[in-house]
Tab-separated table of C-alpha atoms and ligand atoms in Angstrom:
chain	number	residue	atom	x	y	z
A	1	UNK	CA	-76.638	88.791	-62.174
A	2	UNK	CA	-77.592	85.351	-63.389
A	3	UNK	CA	-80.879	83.662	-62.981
A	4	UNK	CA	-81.664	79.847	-63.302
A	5	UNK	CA	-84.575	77.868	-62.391
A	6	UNK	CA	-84.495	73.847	-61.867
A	7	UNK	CA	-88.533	71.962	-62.629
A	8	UNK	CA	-89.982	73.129	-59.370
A	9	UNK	CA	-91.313	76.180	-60.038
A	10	UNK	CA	-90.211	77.142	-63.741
A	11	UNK	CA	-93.093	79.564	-64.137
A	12	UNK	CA	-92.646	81.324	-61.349
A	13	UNK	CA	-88.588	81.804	-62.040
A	14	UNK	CA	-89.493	82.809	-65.465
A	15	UNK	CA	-92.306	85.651	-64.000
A	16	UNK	CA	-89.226	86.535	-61.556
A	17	UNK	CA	-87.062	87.071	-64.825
A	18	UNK	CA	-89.934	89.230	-66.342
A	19	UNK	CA	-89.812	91.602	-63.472
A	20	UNK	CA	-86.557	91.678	-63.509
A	21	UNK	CA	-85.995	91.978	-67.580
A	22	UNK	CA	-83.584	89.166	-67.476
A	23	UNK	CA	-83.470	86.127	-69.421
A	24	UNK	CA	-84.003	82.985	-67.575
A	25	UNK	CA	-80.618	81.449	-67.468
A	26	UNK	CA	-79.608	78.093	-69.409
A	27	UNK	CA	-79.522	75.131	-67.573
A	28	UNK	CA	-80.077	71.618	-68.100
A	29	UNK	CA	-82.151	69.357	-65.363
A	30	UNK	CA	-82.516	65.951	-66.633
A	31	UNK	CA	-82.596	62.768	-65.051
A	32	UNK	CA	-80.863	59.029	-66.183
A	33	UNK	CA	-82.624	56.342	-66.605
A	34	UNK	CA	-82.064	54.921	-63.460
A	35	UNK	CA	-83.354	58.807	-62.326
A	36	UNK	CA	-79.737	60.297	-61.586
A	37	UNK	CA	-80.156	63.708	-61.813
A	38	UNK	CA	-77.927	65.598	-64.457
A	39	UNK	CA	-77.566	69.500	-64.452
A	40	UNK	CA	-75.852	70.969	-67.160
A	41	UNK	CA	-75.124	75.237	-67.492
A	42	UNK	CA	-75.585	76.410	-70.495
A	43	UNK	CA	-73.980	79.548	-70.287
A	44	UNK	CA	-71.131	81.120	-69.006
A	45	UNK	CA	-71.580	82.016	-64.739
A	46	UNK	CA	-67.906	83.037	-63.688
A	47	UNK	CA	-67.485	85.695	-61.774
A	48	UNK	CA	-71.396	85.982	-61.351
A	49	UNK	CA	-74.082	86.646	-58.919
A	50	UNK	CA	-76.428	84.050	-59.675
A	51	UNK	CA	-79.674	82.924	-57.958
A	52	UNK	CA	-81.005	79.712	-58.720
A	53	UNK	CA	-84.866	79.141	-58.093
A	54	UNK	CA	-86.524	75.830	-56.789
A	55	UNK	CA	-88.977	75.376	-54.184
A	56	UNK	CA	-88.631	72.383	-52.423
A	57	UNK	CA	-92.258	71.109	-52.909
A	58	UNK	CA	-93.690	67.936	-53.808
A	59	UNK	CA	-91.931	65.558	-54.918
A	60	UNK	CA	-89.817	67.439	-52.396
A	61	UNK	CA	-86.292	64.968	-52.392
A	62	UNK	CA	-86.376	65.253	-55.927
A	63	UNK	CA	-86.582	68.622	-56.242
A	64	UNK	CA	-83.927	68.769	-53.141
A	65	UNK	CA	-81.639	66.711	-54.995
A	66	UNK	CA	-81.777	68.988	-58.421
A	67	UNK	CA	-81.265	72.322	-56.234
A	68	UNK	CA	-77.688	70.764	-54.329
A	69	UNK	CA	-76.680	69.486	-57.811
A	70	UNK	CA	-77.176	72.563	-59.564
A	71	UNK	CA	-75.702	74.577	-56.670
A	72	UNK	CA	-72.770	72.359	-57.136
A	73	UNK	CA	-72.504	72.717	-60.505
A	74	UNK	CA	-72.657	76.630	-60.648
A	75	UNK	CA	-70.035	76.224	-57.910
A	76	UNK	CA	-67.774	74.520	-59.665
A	77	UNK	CA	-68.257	76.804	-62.928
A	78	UNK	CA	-66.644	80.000	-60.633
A	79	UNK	CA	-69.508	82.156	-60.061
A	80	UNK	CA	-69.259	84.373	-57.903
A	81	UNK	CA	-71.523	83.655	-55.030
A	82	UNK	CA	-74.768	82.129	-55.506
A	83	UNK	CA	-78.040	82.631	-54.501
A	84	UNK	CA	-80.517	79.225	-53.020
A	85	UNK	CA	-84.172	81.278	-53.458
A	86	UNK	CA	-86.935	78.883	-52.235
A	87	UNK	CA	-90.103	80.697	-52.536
A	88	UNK	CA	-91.504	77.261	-50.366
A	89	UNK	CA	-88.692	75.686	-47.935
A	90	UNK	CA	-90.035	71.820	-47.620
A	91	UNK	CA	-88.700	69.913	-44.588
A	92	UNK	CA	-89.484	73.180	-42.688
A	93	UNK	CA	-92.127	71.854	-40.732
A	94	UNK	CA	-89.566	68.939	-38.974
A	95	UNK	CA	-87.623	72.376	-36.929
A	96	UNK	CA	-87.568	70.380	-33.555
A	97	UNK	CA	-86.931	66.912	-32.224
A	98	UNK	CA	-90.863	65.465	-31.410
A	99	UNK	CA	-89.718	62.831	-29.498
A	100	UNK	CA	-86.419	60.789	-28.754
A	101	UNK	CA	-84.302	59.708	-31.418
A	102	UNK	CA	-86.019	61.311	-34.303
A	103	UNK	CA	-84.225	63.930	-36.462
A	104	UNK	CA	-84.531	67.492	-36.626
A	105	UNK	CA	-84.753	67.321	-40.662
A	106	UNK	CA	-84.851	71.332	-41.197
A	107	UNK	CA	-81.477	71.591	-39.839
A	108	UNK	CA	-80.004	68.827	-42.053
A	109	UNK	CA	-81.761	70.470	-45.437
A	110	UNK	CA	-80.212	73.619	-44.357
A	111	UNK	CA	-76.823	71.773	-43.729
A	112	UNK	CA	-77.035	70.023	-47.455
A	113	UNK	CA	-77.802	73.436	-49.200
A	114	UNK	CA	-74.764	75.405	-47.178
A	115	UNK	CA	-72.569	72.573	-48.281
A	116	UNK	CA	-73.429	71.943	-51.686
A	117	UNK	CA	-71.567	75.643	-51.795
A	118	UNK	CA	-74.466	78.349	-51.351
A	119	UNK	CA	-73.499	81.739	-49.745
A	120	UNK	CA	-77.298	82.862	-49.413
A	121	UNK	CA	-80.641	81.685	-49.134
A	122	UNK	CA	-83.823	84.049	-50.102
A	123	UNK	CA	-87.111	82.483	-49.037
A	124	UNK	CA	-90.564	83.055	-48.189
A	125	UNK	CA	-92.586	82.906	-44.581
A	126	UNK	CA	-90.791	79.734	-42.951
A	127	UNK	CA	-92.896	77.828	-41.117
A	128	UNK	CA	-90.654	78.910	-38.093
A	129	UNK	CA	-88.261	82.170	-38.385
A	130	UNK	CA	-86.064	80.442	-36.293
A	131	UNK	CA	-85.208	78.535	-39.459
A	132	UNK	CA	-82.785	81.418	-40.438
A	133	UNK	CA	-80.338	80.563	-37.728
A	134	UNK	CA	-80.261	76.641	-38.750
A	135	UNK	CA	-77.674	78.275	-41.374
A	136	UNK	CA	-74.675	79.654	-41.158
A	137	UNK	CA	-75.086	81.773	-44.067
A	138	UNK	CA	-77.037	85.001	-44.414
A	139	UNK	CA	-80.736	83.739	-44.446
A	140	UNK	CA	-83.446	86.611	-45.806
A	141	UNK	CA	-87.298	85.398	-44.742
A	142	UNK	CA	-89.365	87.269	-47.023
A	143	UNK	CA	-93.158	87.530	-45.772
A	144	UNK	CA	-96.248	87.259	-48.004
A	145	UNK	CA	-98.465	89.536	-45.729
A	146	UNK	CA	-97.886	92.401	-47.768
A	147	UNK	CA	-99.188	90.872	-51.210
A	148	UNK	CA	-102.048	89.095	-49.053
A	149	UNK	CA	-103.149	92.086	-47.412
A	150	UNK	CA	-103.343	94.609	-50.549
A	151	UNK	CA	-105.480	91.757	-51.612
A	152	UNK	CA	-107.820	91.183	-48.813
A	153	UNK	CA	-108.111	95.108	-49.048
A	154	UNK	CA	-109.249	95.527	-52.707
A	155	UNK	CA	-111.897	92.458	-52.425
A	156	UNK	CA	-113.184	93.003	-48.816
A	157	UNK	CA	-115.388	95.389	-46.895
A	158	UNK	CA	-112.955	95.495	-44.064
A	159	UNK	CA	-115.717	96.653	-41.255
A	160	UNK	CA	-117.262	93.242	-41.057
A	161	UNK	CA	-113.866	91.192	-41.102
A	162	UNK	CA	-112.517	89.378	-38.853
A	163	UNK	CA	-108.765	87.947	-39.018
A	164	UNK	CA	-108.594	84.054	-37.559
A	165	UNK	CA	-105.374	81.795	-36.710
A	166	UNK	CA	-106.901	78.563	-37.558
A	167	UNK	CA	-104.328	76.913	-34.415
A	168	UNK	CA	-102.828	78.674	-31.609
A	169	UNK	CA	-99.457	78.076	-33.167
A	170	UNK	CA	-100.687	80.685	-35.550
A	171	UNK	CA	-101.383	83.484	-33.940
A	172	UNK	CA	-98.246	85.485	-34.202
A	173	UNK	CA	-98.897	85.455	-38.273
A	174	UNK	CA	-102.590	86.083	-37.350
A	175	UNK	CA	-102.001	88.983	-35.225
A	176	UNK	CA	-99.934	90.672	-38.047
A	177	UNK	CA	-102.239	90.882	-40.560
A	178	UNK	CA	-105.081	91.652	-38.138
A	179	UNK	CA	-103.099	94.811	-37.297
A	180	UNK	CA	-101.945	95.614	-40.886
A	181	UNK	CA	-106.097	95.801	-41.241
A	182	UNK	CA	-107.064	97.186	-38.506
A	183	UNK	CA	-109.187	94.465	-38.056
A	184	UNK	CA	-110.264	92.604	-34.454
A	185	UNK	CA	-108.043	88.433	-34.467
A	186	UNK	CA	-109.927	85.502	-33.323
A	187	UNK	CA	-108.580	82.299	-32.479
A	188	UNK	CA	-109.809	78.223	-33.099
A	189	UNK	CA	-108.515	76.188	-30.420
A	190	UNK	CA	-108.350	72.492	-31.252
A	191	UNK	CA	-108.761	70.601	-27.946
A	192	UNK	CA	-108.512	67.110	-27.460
A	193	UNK	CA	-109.192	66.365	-23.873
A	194	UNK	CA	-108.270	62.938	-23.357
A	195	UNK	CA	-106.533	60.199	-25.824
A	196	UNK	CA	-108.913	58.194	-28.600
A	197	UNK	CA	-111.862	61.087	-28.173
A	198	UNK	CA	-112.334	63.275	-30.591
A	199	UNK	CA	-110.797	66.895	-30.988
A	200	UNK	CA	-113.029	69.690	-29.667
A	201	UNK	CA	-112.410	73.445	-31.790
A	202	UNK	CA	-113.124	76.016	-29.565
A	203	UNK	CA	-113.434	79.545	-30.865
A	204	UNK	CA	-111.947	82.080	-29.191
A	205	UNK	CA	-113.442	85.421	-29.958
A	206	UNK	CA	-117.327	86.575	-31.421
A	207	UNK	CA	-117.329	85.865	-34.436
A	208	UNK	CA	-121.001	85.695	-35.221
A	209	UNK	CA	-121.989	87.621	-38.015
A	210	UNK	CA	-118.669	88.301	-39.399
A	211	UNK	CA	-116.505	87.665	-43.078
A	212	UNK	CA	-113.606	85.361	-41.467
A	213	UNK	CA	-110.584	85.537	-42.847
A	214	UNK	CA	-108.047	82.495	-42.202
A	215	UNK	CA	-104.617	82.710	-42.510
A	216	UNK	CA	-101.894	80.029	-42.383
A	217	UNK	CA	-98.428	79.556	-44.008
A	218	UNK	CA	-99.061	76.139	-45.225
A	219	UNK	CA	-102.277	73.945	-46.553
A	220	UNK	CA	-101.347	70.621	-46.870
A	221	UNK	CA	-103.985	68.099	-46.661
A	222	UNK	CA	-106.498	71.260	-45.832
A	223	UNK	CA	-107.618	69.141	-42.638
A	224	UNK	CA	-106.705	72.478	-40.354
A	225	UNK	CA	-108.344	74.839	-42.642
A	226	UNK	CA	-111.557	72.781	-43.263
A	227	UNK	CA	-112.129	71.823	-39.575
A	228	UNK	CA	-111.671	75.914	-38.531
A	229	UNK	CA	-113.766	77.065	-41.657
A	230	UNK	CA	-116.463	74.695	-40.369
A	231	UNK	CA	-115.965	75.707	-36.555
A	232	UNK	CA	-116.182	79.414	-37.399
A	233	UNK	CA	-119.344	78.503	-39.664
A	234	UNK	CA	-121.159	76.824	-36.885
A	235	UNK	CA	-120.255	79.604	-34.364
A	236	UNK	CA	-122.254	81.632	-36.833
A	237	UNK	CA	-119.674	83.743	-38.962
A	238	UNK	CA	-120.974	84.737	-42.520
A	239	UNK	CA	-118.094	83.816	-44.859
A	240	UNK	CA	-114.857	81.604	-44.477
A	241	UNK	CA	-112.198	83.003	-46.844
A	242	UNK	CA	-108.055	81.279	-46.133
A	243	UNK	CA	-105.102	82.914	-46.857
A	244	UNK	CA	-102.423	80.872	-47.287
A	245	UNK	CA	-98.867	81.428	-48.395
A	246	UNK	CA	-97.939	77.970	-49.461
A	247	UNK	CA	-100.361	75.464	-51.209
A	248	UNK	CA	-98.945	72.315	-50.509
A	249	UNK	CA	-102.124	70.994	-50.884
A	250	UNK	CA	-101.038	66.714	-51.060
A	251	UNK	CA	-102.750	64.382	-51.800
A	252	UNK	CA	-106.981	64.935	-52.111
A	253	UNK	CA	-106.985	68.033	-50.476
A	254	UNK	CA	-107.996	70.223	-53.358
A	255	UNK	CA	-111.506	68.023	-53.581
A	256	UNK	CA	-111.515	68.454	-49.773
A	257	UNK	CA	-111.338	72.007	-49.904
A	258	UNK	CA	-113.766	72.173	-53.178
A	259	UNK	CA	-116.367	70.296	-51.258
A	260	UNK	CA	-116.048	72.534	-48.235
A	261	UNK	CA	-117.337	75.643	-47.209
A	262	UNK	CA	-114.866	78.059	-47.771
A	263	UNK	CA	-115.985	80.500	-49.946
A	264	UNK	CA	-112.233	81.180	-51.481
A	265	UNK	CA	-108.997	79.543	-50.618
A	266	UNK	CA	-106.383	82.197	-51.708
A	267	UNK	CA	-102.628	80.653	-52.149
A	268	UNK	CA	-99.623	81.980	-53.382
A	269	UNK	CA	-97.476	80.563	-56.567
A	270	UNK	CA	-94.497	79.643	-54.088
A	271	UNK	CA	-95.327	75.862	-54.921
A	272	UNK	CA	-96.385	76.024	-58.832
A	273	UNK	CA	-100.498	75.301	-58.779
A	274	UNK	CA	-100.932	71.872	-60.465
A	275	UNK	CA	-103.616	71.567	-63.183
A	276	UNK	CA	-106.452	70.634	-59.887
A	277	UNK	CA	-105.490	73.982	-58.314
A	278	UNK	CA	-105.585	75.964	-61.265
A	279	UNK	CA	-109.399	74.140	-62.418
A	280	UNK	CA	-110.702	74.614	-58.328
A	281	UNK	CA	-113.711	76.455	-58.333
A	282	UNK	CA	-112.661	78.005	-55.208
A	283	UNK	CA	-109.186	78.332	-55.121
A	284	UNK	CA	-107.231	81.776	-56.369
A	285	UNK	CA	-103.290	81.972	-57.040
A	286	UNK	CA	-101.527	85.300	-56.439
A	287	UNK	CA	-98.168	85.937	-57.649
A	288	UNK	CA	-95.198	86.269	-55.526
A	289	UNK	CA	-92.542	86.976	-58.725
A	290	UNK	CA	-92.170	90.667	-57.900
A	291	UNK	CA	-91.651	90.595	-54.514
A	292	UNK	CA	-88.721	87.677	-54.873
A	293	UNK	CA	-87.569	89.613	-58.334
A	294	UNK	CA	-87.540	92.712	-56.208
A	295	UNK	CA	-85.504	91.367	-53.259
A	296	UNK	CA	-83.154	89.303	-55.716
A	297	UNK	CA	-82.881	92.961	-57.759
A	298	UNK	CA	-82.072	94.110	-53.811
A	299	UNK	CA	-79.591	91.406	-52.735
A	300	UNK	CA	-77.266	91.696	-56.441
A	301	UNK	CA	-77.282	95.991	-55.793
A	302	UNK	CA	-76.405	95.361	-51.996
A	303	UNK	CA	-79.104	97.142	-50.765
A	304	UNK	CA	-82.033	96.829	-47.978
A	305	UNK	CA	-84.692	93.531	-47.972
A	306	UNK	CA	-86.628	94.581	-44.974
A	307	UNK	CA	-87.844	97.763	-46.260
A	308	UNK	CA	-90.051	95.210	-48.540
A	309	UNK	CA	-91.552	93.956	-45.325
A	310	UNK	CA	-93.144	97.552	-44.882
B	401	R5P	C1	-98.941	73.747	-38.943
B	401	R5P	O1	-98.310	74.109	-37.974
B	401	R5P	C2	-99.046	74.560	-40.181
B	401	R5P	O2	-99.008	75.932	-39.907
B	401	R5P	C3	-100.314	74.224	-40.951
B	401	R5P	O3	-101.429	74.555	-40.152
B	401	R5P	C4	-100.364	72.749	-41.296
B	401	R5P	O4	-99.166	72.335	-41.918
B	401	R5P	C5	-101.544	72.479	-42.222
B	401	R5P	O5	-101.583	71.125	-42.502
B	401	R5P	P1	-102.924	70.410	-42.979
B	401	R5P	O6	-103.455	71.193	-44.143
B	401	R5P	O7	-102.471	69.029	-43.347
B	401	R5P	O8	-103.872	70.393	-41.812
C-alpha cells in the first residue's frame, strides 16, 4: 500500500501516514509558469494499492485539477488500483439541477475522477449520500459523528443538551447524533414568507435553558450557523456550541463567527485550518487522520468500513 498526498491537505495525509506507520509517498505537485500543473512520482507504484489524498477545498479547481493529474499519472505508472480519498468532496453541494439549464456539477466531478482512472473513492459525510451513486465505482461515505460525539461527550454535561439542525435539510444528521446522545433534537426553521422580506427562524422545540449543540456538514460563509446560534440565543438557550464536519469557512467567515455568539465552533481537519482558523479564539480542529488511516488500513486488507460507523 502506497500513500501520496497532493497541497490540499498535506498535514492531514501525513497524520494519516502516522497512523498508519507509512511513509508519505513521493510525489511532485508543481505548477508552470503559466500555472500548468505538473505531478511527478517519485517512487516506484506498480503493482500497488495506492491512495492518493486531496480534499477538494478552496481553491477547489485547482486542487481538482492536481487530484485527476496525479490519478493519471499513478495510472499510467501500473499501480494496481488506486484509491481518490477526499476527506472534503467540493462541488458536492451542486447534487441537483436548481433550475433549467444549469448543471448538476457533483455528477460531472464524480465523472472527471472515474475517468482520470480511479477504481475507488473514500470520503467523508457528503453533503448528500446520494453522491455515492453519481459513480460507478465503489464509493465508501465515511461519517464524522463518531469522532464528534466522543467529543461532545468528554466536554459536555449531556443532561442539559440539546442537539439542533440549524435547517430542516439537516435533520437527518441532527437526529443521529441526538440519538447517539441520548439527547432530545430541536429544529430552526428559516421562513421567508413572501419575496424581498426578510427570513423569519422559527425554532422548533424548547430550548430555553438548554447547552445547544449545532451540527452541520459544512460552514461556509457561517451565515446558517450564526443566524441559528442567534435564534436559539434569543429563544433563551444557555450556550451555542456547532459541530461541523467541514470548515469551508470562505471568505470573512472566521471574523463572522469570532464576533458571534457561539461559544465554540468545533470543525474537523477535512479542509486543512488556514492560519485564521488555527488563531480563532473560538474555533477547535479535531482530527479525522485515524478514522481515514483506519478505513484506508481496511480497504488495502479487504475488510469491513461500516463497522467504523458503529
Ligand atoms: C447546506 O445545505 C449546508 O448543509 C450548510 O448549511 C451550508 O452549506 C452552510 O453554508 P453557509 O455557512 O454559507 O451558510
Amino acid at each position: 500500500m502506497k500513500v501520496f498526498a497532493g497541497n490540499s491537505n498535506r498535514l492531514l495525509a501525513e497524520a494519516i501516514c502516522n497512523y498508519l506507520n507509512l511513509p508519505l509517498g513521493k510525489a511532485t505537485v508543481r505548477r508552470f509558469a503559466d500555472q500548468e500543473i505538473f505531478v511527478e512520482i517519485g517512487e516506484n507504484v506498480r503493482g500497488e494499492d495506492v491512495f492518493i489524498v486531496q480534499s477538494t477545498s478552496f481553491p477547489t479547481n485547482d486542487h481538482l485539477m492536481e487530484l485527476l493529474i496525479m490519478i493519471d499519472a499513478v495510472r499510467r505508472s501500473s499501480a494496481r488500483r488506486i484509491t481518490a480519498v477526499l476527506p472534503y468532496f467540493g462541488y458536492a453541494r451542486q447534487d441537483r439541477k436548481p433550475g433549467p439549464r444549469t448543471p448538476i456539477s457533483a455528477k460531472l466531478v464524480a465523472n472527471l475522477i472515474t475517468e482520470a482512472g480511479a477504481d475507488r473513492v473514500l470520503t467523508l459525510d457528503l453533503h448528500a449520500g446520494q453522491i455515492q451513486g453519481f459513480f460507478d465505482i465503489p464509493t465508501d461515505n465515511l461519517y464524522a459523528i463518531p469522532i464528534l460525539a466522543r467529543d461532545v461527550k468528554e466536554n459536555y454535561n449531556l443532561k442539559n443538551v440539546m442537539v439542533v439542525s440549524p435547517d430542516v435539510g439537516g435533520v437527518v444528521r441532527a437526529r443521529a447524533l441526538a440519538k447517539r446522545l441520548d439527547c432530545l433534537l430541536a429544529i430552526v426553521d428559516k421562513r421567508r414568507d413572501r419575496p424581498g422580506e426578510s427570513e423569519v427562524m422559527n425554532v422548533i422545540g424548547e430550548v430555553n435553558g438548554k447547552d445547544c449543540l449545532l451540527i452541520d456538514d459544512i460552514v461556509d460563509s457561517g451565515g446558517t450557523l450564526c443566524n441559528a446560534a442567534e435564534a436559539l440565543l434569543k429563544n433563551g438557550a444557555t450556550s451555542v456550541t456547532a459541530y461541523i464536519t467541514h470548515g469551508v469557512l470562505s471568505g470573512g467567515a472566521v471574523a463572522r463567527v469570532t464576533s458571534s455568539m457561539l461559544k465554540e465552533l468545533v470543525i474537523t481537519d477535512s479542509i486543512q485550518p488556514t492560519t485564521a482558523v488555527q488563531s480563532a479564539h473560538n474555533v477547535r480542529v479535531i482530527s479525522t487522520a485515524a478514522l481515514l488511516g483506519e478505513a484506508i488500513s481496511r480497504t488495502s486488507q479487504e475488510e469491513s468500513v461500516s463497522s467504523l460507523f458503529d
